[in-house]
mmCIF file of C-alpha atoms in Angstrom:
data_model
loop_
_atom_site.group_PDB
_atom_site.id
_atom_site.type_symbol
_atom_site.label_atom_id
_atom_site.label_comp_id
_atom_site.label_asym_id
_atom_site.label_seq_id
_atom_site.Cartn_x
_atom_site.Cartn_y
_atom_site.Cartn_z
ATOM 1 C CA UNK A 531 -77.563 36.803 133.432
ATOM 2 C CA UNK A 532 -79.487 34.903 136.201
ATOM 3 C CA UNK A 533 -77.451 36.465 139.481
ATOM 4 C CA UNK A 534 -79.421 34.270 142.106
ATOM 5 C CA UNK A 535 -82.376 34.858 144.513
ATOM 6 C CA UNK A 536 -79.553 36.134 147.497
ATOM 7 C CA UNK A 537 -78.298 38.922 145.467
ATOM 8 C CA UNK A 538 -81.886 39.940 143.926
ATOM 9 C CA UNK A 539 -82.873 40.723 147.539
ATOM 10 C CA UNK A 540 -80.094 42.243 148.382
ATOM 11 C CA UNK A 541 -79.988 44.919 145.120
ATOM 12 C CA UNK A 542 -83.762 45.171 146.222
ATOM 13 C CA UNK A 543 -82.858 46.385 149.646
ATOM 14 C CA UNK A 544 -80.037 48.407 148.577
ATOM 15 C CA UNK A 545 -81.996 50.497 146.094
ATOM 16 C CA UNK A 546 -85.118 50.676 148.686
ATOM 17 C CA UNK A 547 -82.648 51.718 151.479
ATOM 18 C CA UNK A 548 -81.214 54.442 149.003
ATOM 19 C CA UNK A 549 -84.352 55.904 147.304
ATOM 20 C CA UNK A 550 -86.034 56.057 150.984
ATOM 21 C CA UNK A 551 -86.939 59.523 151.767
ATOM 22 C CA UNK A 552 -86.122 61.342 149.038
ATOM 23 C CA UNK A 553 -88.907 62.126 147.744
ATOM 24 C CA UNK A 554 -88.332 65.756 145.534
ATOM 25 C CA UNK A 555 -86.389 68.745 145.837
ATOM 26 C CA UNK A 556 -87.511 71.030 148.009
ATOM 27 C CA UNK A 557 -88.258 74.065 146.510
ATOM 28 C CA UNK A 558 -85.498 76.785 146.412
ATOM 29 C CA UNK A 559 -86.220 80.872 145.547
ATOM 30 C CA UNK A 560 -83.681 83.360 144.745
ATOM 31 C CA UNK A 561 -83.823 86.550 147.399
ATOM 32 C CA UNK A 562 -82.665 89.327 146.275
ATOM 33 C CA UNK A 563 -79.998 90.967 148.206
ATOM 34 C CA UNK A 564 -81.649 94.238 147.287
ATOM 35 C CA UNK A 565 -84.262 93.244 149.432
ATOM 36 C CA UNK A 566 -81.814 94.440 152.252
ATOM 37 C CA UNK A 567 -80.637 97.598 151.933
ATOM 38 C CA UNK A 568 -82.657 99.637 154.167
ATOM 39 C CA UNK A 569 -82.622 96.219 157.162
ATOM 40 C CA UNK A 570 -78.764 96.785 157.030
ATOM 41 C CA UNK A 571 -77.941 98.500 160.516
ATOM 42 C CA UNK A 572 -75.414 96.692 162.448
ATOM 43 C CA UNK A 573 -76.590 95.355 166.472
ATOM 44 C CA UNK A 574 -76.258 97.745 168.781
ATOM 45 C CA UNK A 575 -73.796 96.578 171.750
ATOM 46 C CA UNK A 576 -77.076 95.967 174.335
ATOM 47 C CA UNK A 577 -78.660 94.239 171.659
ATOM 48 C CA UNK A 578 -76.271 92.051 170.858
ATOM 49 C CA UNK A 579 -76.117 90.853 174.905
ATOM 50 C CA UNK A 580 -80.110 89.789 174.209
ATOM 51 C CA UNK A 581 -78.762 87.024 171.612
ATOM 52 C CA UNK A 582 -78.751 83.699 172.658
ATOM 53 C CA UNK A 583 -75.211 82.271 173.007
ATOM 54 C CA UNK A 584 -74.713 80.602 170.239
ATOM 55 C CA UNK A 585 -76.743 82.301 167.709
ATOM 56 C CA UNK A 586 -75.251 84.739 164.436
ATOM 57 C CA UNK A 587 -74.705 88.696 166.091
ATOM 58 C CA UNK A 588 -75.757 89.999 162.239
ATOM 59 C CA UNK A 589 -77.877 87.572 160.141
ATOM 60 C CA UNK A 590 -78.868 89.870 157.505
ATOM 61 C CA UNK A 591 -74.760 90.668 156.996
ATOM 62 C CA UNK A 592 -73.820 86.817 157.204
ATOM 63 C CA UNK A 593 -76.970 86.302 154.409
ATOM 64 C CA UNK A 594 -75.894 89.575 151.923
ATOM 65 C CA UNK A 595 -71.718 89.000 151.980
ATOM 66 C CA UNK A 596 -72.557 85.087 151.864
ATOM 67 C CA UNK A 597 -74.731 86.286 148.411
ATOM 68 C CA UNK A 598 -71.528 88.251 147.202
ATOM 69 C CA UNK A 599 -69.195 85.439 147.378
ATOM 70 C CA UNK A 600 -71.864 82.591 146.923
ATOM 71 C CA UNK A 601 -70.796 80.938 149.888
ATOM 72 C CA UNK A 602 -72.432 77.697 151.056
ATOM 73 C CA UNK A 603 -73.692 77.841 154.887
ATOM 74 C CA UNK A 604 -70.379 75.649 155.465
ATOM 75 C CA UNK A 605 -68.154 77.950 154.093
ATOM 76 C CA UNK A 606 -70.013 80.816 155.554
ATOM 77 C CA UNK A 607 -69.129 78.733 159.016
ATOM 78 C CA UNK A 608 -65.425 78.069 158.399
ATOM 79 C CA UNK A 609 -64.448 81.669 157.313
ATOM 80 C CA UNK A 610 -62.046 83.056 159.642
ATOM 81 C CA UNK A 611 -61.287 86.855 160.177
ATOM 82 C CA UNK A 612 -57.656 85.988 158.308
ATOM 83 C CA UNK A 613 -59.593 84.923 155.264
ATOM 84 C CA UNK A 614 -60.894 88.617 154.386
ATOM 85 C CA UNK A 615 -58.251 91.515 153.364
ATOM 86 C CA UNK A 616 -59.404 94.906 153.069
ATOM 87 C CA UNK A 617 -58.040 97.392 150.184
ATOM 88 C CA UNK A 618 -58.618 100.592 151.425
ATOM 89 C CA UNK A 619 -57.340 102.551 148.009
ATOM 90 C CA UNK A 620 -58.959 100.402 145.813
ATOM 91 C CA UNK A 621 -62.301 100.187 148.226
ATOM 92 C CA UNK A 622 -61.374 96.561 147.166
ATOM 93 C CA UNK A 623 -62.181 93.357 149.353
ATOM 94 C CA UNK A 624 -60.658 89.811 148.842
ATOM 95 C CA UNK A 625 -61.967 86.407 150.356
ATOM 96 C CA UNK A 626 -59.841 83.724 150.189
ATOM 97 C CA UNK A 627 -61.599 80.459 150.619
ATOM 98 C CA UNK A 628 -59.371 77.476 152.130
ATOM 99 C CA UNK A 629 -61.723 75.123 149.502
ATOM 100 C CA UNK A 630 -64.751 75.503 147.632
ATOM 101 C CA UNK A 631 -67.191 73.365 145.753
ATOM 102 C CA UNK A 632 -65.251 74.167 142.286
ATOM 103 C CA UNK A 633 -62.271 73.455 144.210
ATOM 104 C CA UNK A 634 -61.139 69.318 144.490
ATOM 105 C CA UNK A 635 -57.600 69.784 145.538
ATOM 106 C CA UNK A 636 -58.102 72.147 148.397
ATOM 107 C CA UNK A 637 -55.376 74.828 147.028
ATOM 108 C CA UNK A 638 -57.850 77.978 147.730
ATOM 109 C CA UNK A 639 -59.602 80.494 145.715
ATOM 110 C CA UNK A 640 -59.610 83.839 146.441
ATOM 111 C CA UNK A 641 -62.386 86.244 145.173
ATOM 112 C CA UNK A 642 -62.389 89.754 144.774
ATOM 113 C CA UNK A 643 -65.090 92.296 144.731
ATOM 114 C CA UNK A 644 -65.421 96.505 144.587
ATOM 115 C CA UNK A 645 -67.067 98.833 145.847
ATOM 116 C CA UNK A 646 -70.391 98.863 143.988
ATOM 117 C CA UNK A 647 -71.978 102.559 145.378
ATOM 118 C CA UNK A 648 -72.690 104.848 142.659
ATOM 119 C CA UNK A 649 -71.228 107.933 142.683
ATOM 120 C CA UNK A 650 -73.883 109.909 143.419
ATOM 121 C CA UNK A 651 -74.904 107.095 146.679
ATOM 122 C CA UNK A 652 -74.111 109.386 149.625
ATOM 123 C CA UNK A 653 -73.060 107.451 152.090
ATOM 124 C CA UNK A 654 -72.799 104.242 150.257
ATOM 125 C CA UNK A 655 -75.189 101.918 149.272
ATOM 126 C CA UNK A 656 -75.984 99.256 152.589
ATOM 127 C CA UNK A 657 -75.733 96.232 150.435
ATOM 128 C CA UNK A 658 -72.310 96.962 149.211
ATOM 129 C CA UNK A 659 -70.075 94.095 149.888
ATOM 130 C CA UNK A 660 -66.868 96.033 150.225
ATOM 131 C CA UNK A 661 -68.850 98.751 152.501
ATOM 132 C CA UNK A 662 -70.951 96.154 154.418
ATOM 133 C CA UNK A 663 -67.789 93.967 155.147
ATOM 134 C CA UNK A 664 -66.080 97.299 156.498
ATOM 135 C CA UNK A 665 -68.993 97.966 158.875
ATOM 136 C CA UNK A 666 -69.134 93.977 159.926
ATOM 137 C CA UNK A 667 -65.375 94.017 160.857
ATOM 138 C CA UNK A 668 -65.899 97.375 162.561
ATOM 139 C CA UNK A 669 -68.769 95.443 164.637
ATOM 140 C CA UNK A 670 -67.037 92.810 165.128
ATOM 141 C CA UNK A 671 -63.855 94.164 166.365
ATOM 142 C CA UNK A 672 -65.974 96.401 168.979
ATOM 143 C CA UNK A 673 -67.899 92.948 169.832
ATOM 144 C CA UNK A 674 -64.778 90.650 170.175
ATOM 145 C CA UNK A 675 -61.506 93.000 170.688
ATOM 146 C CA UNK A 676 -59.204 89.986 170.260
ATOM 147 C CA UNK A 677 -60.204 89.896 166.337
ATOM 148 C CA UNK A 678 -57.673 92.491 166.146
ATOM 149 C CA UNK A 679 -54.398 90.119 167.177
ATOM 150 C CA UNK A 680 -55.545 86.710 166.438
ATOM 151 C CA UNK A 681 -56.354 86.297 162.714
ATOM 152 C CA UNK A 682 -57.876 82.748 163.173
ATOM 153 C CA UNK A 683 -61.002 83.844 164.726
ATOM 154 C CA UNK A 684 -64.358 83.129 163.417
ATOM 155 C CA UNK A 685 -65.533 85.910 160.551
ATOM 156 C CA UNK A 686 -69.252 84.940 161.184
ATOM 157 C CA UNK A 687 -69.012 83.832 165.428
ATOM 158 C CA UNK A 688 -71.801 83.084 167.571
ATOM 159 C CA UNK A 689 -72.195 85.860 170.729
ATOM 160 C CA UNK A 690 -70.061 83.966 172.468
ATOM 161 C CA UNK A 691 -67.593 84.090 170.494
ATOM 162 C CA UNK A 692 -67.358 80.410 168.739
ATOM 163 C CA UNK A 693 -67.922 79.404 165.168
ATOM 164 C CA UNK A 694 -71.382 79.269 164.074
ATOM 165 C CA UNK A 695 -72.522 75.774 163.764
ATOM 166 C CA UNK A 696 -74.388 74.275 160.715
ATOM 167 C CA UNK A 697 -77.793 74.683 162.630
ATOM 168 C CA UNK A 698 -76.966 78.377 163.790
ATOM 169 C CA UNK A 699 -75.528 79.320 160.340
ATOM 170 C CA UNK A 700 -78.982 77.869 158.541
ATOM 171 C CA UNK A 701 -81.268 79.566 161.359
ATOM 172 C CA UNK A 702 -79.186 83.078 160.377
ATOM 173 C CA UNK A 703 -80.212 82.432 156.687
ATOM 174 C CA UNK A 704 -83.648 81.900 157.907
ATOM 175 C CA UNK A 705 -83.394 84.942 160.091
ATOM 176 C CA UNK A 706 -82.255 86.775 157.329
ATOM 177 C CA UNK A 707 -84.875 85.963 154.303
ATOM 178 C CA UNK A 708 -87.606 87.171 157.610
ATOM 179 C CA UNK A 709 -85.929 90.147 158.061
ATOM 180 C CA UNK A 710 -86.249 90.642 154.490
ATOM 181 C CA UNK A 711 -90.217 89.997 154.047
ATOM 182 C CA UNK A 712 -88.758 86.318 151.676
ATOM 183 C CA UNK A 713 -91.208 84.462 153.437
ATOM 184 C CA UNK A 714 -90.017 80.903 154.588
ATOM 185 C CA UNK A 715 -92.822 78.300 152.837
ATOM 186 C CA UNK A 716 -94.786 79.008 149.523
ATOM 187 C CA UNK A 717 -97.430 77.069 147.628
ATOM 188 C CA UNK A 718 -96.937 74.875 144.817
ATOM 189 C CA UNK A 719 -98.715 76.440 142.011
ATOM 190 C CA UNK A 720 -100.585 73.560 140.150
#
């Protein structure tokens, strides 16, 4: 069915406006989060008064818990500290997420996960997520001493104390995958 020559050029630019700059994906690798268990040492208080204001205080904790829970960098951004519970007895640790992708009414998921140290790991394994979030909230209560009465405060906060914005919380990730040897860029193999 003949539309007419006004709405032919308008489709035209529609689809040229939408197609512009896609081009293809770019070119995503998994990192293994065992790639980090011996880069795993919390900042030490003078280090962390080196990073810039508004820059991640741990991003190789922010990239391995993020991994657990297979958090996007948004959700990494929004967590608060009230989102996380500790079970001490059960070296259990829950994260409740407001929403998630899988999520289209916004009623929350939570997520659990163990301890996952061997029994013979002495000391526990660095990567563990319930042993790695115990040593992030132990930094970050030292860091930010309010954490302790107001439940709303960032989980992942810049040094000065704010939530990490989209920019900061994709420079951590980058920060991270260095820190781990991933290196950023790779060659198509042809």
């Amino acid at each position: 069915q003949d539309v007419g020559p006004a709405v032919d050029l308008a489709i035209r630019r529609y689809t040229r406006a939408v197609e512009r700059g896609i081009g293809p994906s770019k070119l995503k690798d998994a990192i293994p989060i065992e790639l980090f268990e011996d880069k795993l040492s919390p900042p030490k208080k003078e280090d962390i008064k080196k990073i810039p204001n508004k820059e991640c205080l741990w991003p190789a904790a922010l990239f391995v818990l993020g991994a657990w829970w297979m958090l996007r960098g948004i959700e990494l951004s929004a967590a608060r500290m009230d989102h996380v519970s500790l079970d001490d007895e059960a070296m259990t640790e829950t994260w409740t997420l407001p929403a998630s992708k899988t999520d289209t009414q916004a009623m929350g998921a939570a997520r659990t996960h163990k301890c996952r140290c061997p029994e013979d790991a002495e000391g526990g394994m660095k990567t563990c997520p319930y042993h790695l979030m115990l040593e992030y909230l132990q930094m970050l209560t030292e860091t930010f001493p309010q954490t302790t009465t107001e439940g709303s405060f960032p989980l992942f906060p810049a040094r000065d104390g704010t939530a990490l914005s989209k920019k900061a919380t994709a420079e951590a990730v980058r920060m991270a995958a260095t820190t781990a040897g991933v290196p950023l860029t790779r060659q198509i193999d042809s």
